[in-house]
PDB file of C-alpha atoms in Angstrom:
ATOM      1  CA  UNK A  15      -3.114 -62.190 -50.938  1.00 51.00           C
ATOM      2  CA  UNK A  16       0.534 -60.951 -50.438  1.00 52.00           C
ATOM      3  CA  UNK A  17      -0.430 -57.135 -50.752  1.00 51.00           C
ATOM      4  CA  UNK A  18      -2.896 -57.766 -47.891  1.00 58.00           C
ATOM      5  CA  UNK A  19      -0.285 -58.868 -45.516  1.00 60.00           C
ATOM      6  CA  UNK A  20       2.526 -56.397 -46.256  1.00 60.00           C
ATOM      7  CA  UNK A  21       2.511 -52.685 -44.917  1.00 58.00           C
ATOM      8  CA  UNK A  22       1.894 -50.282 -47.603  1.00 57.00           C
ATOM      9  CA  UNK A  23       5.109 -48.001 -48.262  1.00 61.00           C
ATOM     10  CA  UNK A  24       5.547 -44.935 -46.199  1.00 57.00           C
ATOM     11  CA  UNK A  25       4.926 -46.740 -42.777  1.00 55.00           C
ATOM     12  CA  UNK A  26       1.977 -48.462 -41.037  1.00 55.00           C
ATOM     13  CA  UNK A  27      -1.725 -47.485 -41.382  1.00 55.00           C
ATOM     14  CA  UNK A  28      -4.305 -48.574 -39.547  1.00 54.00           C
ATOM     15  CA  UNK A  29      -6.030 -48.669 -36.135  1.00 55.00           C
ATOM     16  CA  UNK A  30      -2.601 -47.874 -34.292  1.00 57.00           C
ATOM     17  CA  UNK A  31      -2.459 -44.321 -35.767  1.00 59.00           C
ATOM     18  CA  UNK A  32      -5.947 -43.423 -34.589  1.00 64.00           C
ATOM     19  CA  UNK A  33      -4.814 -44.030 -30.988  1.00 66.00           C
ATOM     20  CA  UNK A  34      -2.155 -41.108 -30.979  1.00 70.00           C
ATOM     21  CA  UNK A  35      -4.450 -38.597 -32.595  1.00 75.00           C
ATOM     22  CA  UNK A  36      -6.407 -38.102 -29.338  1.00 78.00           C
ATOM     23  CA  UNK A  37      -3.385 -37.821 -27.390  1.00 80.00           C
ATOM     24  CA  UNK A  38      -1.605 -35.120 -29.663  1.00 82.00           C
ATOM     25  CA  UNK A  39      -4.844 -33.087 -29.582  1.00 82.00           C
ATOM     26  CA  UNK A  40      -4.967 -33.057 -25.799  1.00 85.00           C
ATOM     27  CA  UNK A  41      -1.357 -32.115 -25.499  1.00 86.00           C
ATOM     28  CA  UNK A  42      -1.909 -29.265 -27.956  1.00 87.00           C
ATOM     29  CA  UNK A  43      -5.091 -27.911 -26.023  1.00 88.00           C
ATOM     30  CA  UNK A  44      -2.996 -28.086 -22.715  1.00 90.00           C
ATOM     31  CA  UNK A  45      -0.176 -26.281 -24.307  1.00 89.00           C
ATOM     32  CA  UNK A  46      -2.499 -23.498 -25.692  1.00 91.00           C
ATOM     33  CA  UNK A  47      -4.137 -23.335 -22.300  1.00 90.00           C
ATOM     34  CA  UNK A  48      -0.604 -22.875 -20.353  1.00 90.00           C
ATOM     35  CA  UNK A  49       0.341 -20.406 -22.996  1.00 89.00           C
ATOM     36  CA  UNK A  50      -2.736 -18.181 -22.585  1.00 88.00           C
ATOM     37  CA  UNK A  51      -2.476 -18.345 -18.571  1.00 88.00           C
ATOM     38  CA  UNK A  52       1.142 -17.424 -19.024  1.00 85.00           C
ATOM     39  CA  UNK A  53       0.656 -14.499 -21.233  1.00 83.00           C
ATOM     40  CA  UNK A  54      -2.262 -13.279 -19.096  1.00 80.00           C
ATOM     41  CA  UNK A  55      -0.207 -13.434 -15.882  1.00 79.00           C
ATOM     42  CA  UNK A  56       2.844 -11.610 -17.492  1.00 78.00           C
ATOM     43  CA  UNK A  57       0.372  -8.836 -18.797  1.00 74.00           C
ATOM     44  CA  UNK A  58      -1.361  -8.521 -15.270  1.00 70.00           C
ATOM     45  CA  UNK A  59       1.645  -8.628 -13.203  1.00 70.00           C
ATOM     46  CA  UNK A  60       4.044  -6.810 -15.509  1.00 71.00           C
ATOM     47  CA  UNK A  61       1.630  -3.571 -15.944  1.00 64.00           C
ATOM     48  CA  UNK A  62      -2.027  -3.501 -14.516  1.00 61.00           C
ATOM     49  CA  UNK A  63      -1.365  -4.733 -11.093  1.00 63.00           C
ATOM     50  CA  UNK A  64       1.764  -2.550 -10.019  1.00 67.00           C
ATOM     51  CA  UNK A  65      -0.219   0.384 -11.330  1.00 71.00           C
ATOM     52  CA  UNK A  66      -3.301  -0.699  -9.333  1.00 69.00           C
ATOM     53  CA  UNK A  67      -1.093  -1.178  -6.215  1.00 73.00           C
ATOM     54  CA  UNK A  68       0.365   2.569  -6.681  1.00 76.00           C
ATOM     55  CA  UNK A  69      -2.991   3.942  -7.213  1.00 79.00           C
ATOM     56  CA  UNK A  70      -4.267   2.245  -4.292  1.00 81.00           C
ATOM     57  CA  UNK A  71      -1.204   3.271  -2.156  1.00 82.00           C
ATOM     58  CA  UNK A  72      -1.748   7.041  -3.073  1.00 84.00           C
ATOM     59  CA  UNK A  73      -5.257   6.723  -1.937  1.00 86.00           C
ATOM     60  CA  UNK A  74      -4.388   5.059   1.267  1.00 86.00           C
ATOM     61  CA  UNK A  75      -1.804   7.818   1.666  1.00 86.00           C
ATOM     62  CA  UNK A  76      -4.207  10.525   1.268  1.00 89.00           C
ATOM     63  CA  UNK A  77      -6.685   8.922   3.659  1.00 89.00           C
ATOM     64  CA  UNK A  78      -3.876   8.636   6.193  1.00 89.00           C
ATOM     65  CA  UNK A  79      -2.988  12.170   5.914  1.00 90.00           C
ATOM     66  CA  UNK A  80      -6.574  13.434   6.064  1.00 91.00           C
ATOM     67  CA  UNK A  81      -7.354  11.381   9.164  1.00 91.00           C
ATOM     68  CA  UNK A  82      -4.152  12.076  10.896  1.00 90.00           C
ATOM     69  CA  UNK A  83      -4.762  16.067  10.139  1.00 90.00           C
ATOM     70  CA  UNK A  84      -8.245  15.375  11.686  1.00 92.00           C
ATOM     71  CA  UNK A  85      -6.921  13.652  15.137  1.00 92.00           C
ATOM     72  CA  UNK A  86      -4.469  16.399  15.390  1.00 91.00           C
ATOM     73  CA  UNK A  87      -7.073  19.277  14.983  1.00 91.00           C
ATOM     74  CA  UNK A  88      -9.556  17.580  17.267  1.00 90.00           C
ATOM     75  CA  UNK A  89      -6.826  17.140  20.026  1.00 89.00           C
ATOM     76  CA  UNK A  90      -6.389  21.051  19.899  1.00 88.00           C
ATOM     77  CA  UNK A  91      -8.962  22.859  22.210  1.00 85.00           C
ATOM     78  CA  UNK A  92      -9.879  26.253  20.636  1.00 80.00           C
ATOM     79  CA  UNK A  93     -10.212  28.399  23.664  1.00 76.00           C
ATOM     80  CA  UNK A  94      -8.091  26.626  26.338  1.00 72.00           C
ATOM     81  CA  UNK A  95      -4.308  27.899  27.083  1.00 69.00           C
ATOM     82  CA  UNK A  96      -3.331  25.933  30.174  1.00 75.00           C
ATOM     83  CA  UNK A  97      -3.933  22.513  28.750  1.00 82.00           C
ATOM     84  CA  UNK A  98      -2.143  19.037  28.218  1.00 87.00           C
ATOM     85  CA  UNK A  99      -3.869  16.647  25.976  1.00 88.00           C
ATOM     86  CA  UNK A 100      -2.391  13.151  24.803  1.00 90.00           C
ATOM     87  CA  UNK A 101      -4.373  11.526  22.248  1.00 89.00           C
ATOM     88  CA  UNK A 102      -3.241   8.482  20.217  1.00 90.00           C
ATOM     89  CA  UNK A 103      -3.528   8.192  16.504  1.00 89.00           C
ATOM     90  CA  UNK A 104      -4.136   5.116  14.521  1.00 89.00           C
ATOM     91  CA  UNK A 105      -1.770   4.321  11.536  1.00 89.00           C
ATOM     92  CA  UNK A 106      -1.567   1.553   9.019  1.00 89.00           C
ATOM     93  CA  UNK A 107       1.943  -0.089   9.378  1.00 91.00           C
ATOM     94  CA  UNK A 108       2.555   0.104   5.837  1.00 88.00           C
ATOM     95  CA  UNK A 109       1.544   1.523   2.568  1.00 87.00           C
ATOM     96  CA  UNK A 110       2.046  -0.226  -0.575  1.00 84.00           C
ATOM     97  CA  UNK A 111       4.062  -2.772   1.430  1.00 85.00           C
ATOM     98  CA  UNK A 112       6.692  -0.148   2.810  1.00 88.00           C
ATOM     99  CA  UNK A 113       6.996   1.761   5.792  1.00 92.00           C
ATOM    100  CA  UNK A 114       6.638   5.522   5.879  1.00 92.00           C
ATOM    101  CA  UNK A 115       6.551   8.684   8.063  1.00 91.00           C
ATOM    102  CA  UNK A 116       4.409  11.494   8.741  1.00 92.00           C
ATOM    103  CA  UNK A 117       6.254  14.592   9.636  1.00 92.00           C
ATOM    104  CA  UNK A 118       5.354  18.339  10.332  1.00 92.00           C
ATOM    105  CA  UNK A 119       6.326  21.419   7.927  1.00 90.00           C
ATOM    106  CA  UNK A 120       5.401  24.539   9.399  1.00 87.00           C
ATOM    107  CA  UNK A 121       1.448  23.974  10.209  1.00 91.00           C
ATOM    108  CA  UNK A 122       1.279  21.039   7.658  1.00 92.00           C
ATOM    109  CA  UNK A 123       1.599  17.425   7.817  1.00 93.00           C
ATOM    110  CA  UNK A 124       3.740  15.548   5.228  1.00 93.00           C
ATOM    111  CA  UNK A 125       3.598  12.042   4.329  1.00 91.00           C
ATOM    112  CA  UNK A 126       7.141  10.704   3.471  1.00 91.00           C
ATOM    113  CA  UNK A 127       7.216   7.358   1.441  1.00 89.00           C
ATOM    114  CA  UNK A 128       9.963   5.457  -0.373  1.00 88.00           C
ATOM    115  CA  UNK A 129       7.676   5.747  -3.567  1.00 84.00           C
ATOM    116  CA  UNK A 130       7.697   9.103  -4.560  1.00 83.00           C
ATOM    117  CA  UNK A 131       4.033   8.412  -6.462  1.00 83.00           C
ATOM    118  CA  UNK A 132       2.905   7.735  -2.787  1.00 84.00           C
ATOM    119  CA  UNK A 133       2.817  10.771  -0.432  1.00 83.00           C
ATOM    120  CA  UNK A 134       1.390  14.329   0.089  1.00 87.00           C
ATOM    121  CA  UNK A 135       0.693  17.108   2.210  1.00 91.00           C
ATOM    122  CA  UNK A 136      -2.247  18.474   3.937  1.00 92.00           C
ATOM    123  CA  UNK A 137      -2.555  21.933   5.792  1.00 93.00           C
ATOM    124  CA  UNK A 138      -3.754  21.652   9.511  1.00 92.00           C
ATOM    125  CA  UNK A 139      -6.605  24.108  10.491  1.00 91.00           C
ATOM    126  CA  UNK A 140      -5.433  25.133  13.914  1.00 91.00           C
ATOM    127  CA  UNK A 141      -6.615  28.028  16.242  1.00 88.00           C
ATOM    128  CA  UNK A 142      -4.121  31.241  16.365  1.00 87.00           C
ATOM    129  CA  UNK A 143      -3.402  30.008  20.094  1.00 86.00           C
ATOM    130  CA  UNK A 144      -1.278  27.342  18.488  1.00 88.00           C
ATOM    131  CA  UNK A 145       2.322  28.703  18.240  1.00 88.00           C
ATOM    132  CA  UNK A 146       4.379  25.572  17.247  1.00 89.00           C
ATOM    133  CA  UNK A 147       3.695  22.295  15.372  1.00 92.00           C
ATOM    134  CA  UNK A 148       6.839  19.748  15.491  1.00 93.00           C
ATOM    135  CA  UNK A 149       7.556  16.054  15.556  1.00 93.00           C
ATOM    136  CA  UNK A 150       7.207  13.091  13.480  1.00 93.00           C
ATOM    137  CA  UNK A 151       5.254   9.698  13.384  1.00 92.00           C
ATOM    138  CA  UNK A 152       6.936   6.466  12.048  1.00 90.00           C
ATOM    139  CA  UNK A 153       4.540   4.009  10.676  1.00 87.00           C
ATOM    140  CA  UNK A 154       6.037   0.878  12.790  1.00 83.00           C
ATOM    141  CA  UNK A 155       5.185   2.927  16.117  1.00 89.00           C
ATOM    142  CA  UNK A 156       2.268   3.936  18.128  1.00 91.00           C
ATOM    143  CA  UNK A 157       1.493   7.438  17.027  1.00 91.00           C
ATOM    144  CA  UNK A 158       0.664  10.227  19.667  1.00 92.00           C
ATOM    145  CA  UNK A 159      -0.196  13.885  19.262  1.00 92.00           C
ATOM    146  CA  UNK A 160       0.551  16.038  22.380  1.00 92.00           C
ATOM    147  CA  UNK A 161      -0.889  19.363  23.008  1.00 91.00           C
ATOM    148  CA  UNK A 162       0.459  21.423  25.860  1.00 90.00           C
ATOM    149  CA  UNK A 163       0.420  24.803  27.041  1.00 85.00           C
ATOM    150  CA  UNK A 164       3.547  26.986  26.712  1.00 81.00           C
ATOM    151  CA  UNK A 165       4.593  28.770  29.830  1.00 74.00           C
ATOM    152  CA  UNK A 166       6.343  31.805  28.285  1.00 73.00           C
ATOM    153  CA  UNK A 167       3.339  33.104  26.176  1.00 76.00           C
ATOM    154  CA  UNK A 168       0.524  31.325  27.063  1.00 76.00           C
ATOM    155  CA  UNK A 169       0.022  29.675  23.969  1.00 85.00           C
ATOM    156  CA  UNK A 170       0.114  25.989  22.543  1.00 88.00           C
ATOM    157  CA  UNK A 171       2.525  23.574  21.435  1.00 90.00           C
ATOM    158  CA  UNK A 172       1.644  20.639  19.318  1.00 91.00           C
ATOM    159  CA  UNK A 173       3.960  17.794  19.009  1.00 92.00           C
ATOM    160  CA  UNK A 174       3.803  14.582  17.017  1.00 93.00           C
ATOM    161  CA  UNK A 175       5.375  11.937  19.225  1.00 92.00           C
ATOM    162  CA  UNK A 176       5.893   8.103  19.488  1.00 86.00           C
ATOM    163  CA  UNK A 177       4.024   6.554  22.415  1.00 78.00           C
ATOM    164  CA  UNK A 178       7.371   4.493  23.288  1.00 66.00           C
ATOM    165  CA  UNK A 179       9.222   8.094  23.560  1.00 50.00           C
ATOM    166  CA  UNK A 180       8.314   8.517  27.356  1.00 48.00           C
ATOM    167  CA  UNK A 181       7.238  11.785  29.013  1.00 49.00           C
ATOM    168  CA  UNK A 182       6.561  14.828  26.967  1.00 45.00           C
ATOM    169  CA  UNK A 183       8.977  17.615  26.951  1.00 43.00           C
TER     170      UNK A 183
END
């Protein structure tokens, strides 16, 4: 009878050990889930998501250039010489979370963005009566395309301006 009262060598065994087993199991399951979520988050935010944002930013940049070129081309009349047109152009405030600019280069529009992978160039299809294309739009301001006749040669001048700039020159 004495052997029944004394605990066996190596510690106590019995009902109290069974109560610890589910707690340890649940703790291991929870730590595996936390580890899985952590690895998944690190993978997505470390590689997949930034690449997707860059690709999406490049797409938005191309769309901005195409729509801007379309608005500039629509503002220029084909046969008129003594004309004054002022048309507003809608631009998104940011592309890929950063401000950008649309500027002219000869008879093209160029998107200048801090990320070199987001940007581009599009040629403008303008009538021969257009003598000059100049100016720049900043994404933080209201953009306006101004077309006016030149007094000297009777041609047209196209200028990209901010709506806050005041009267056209």
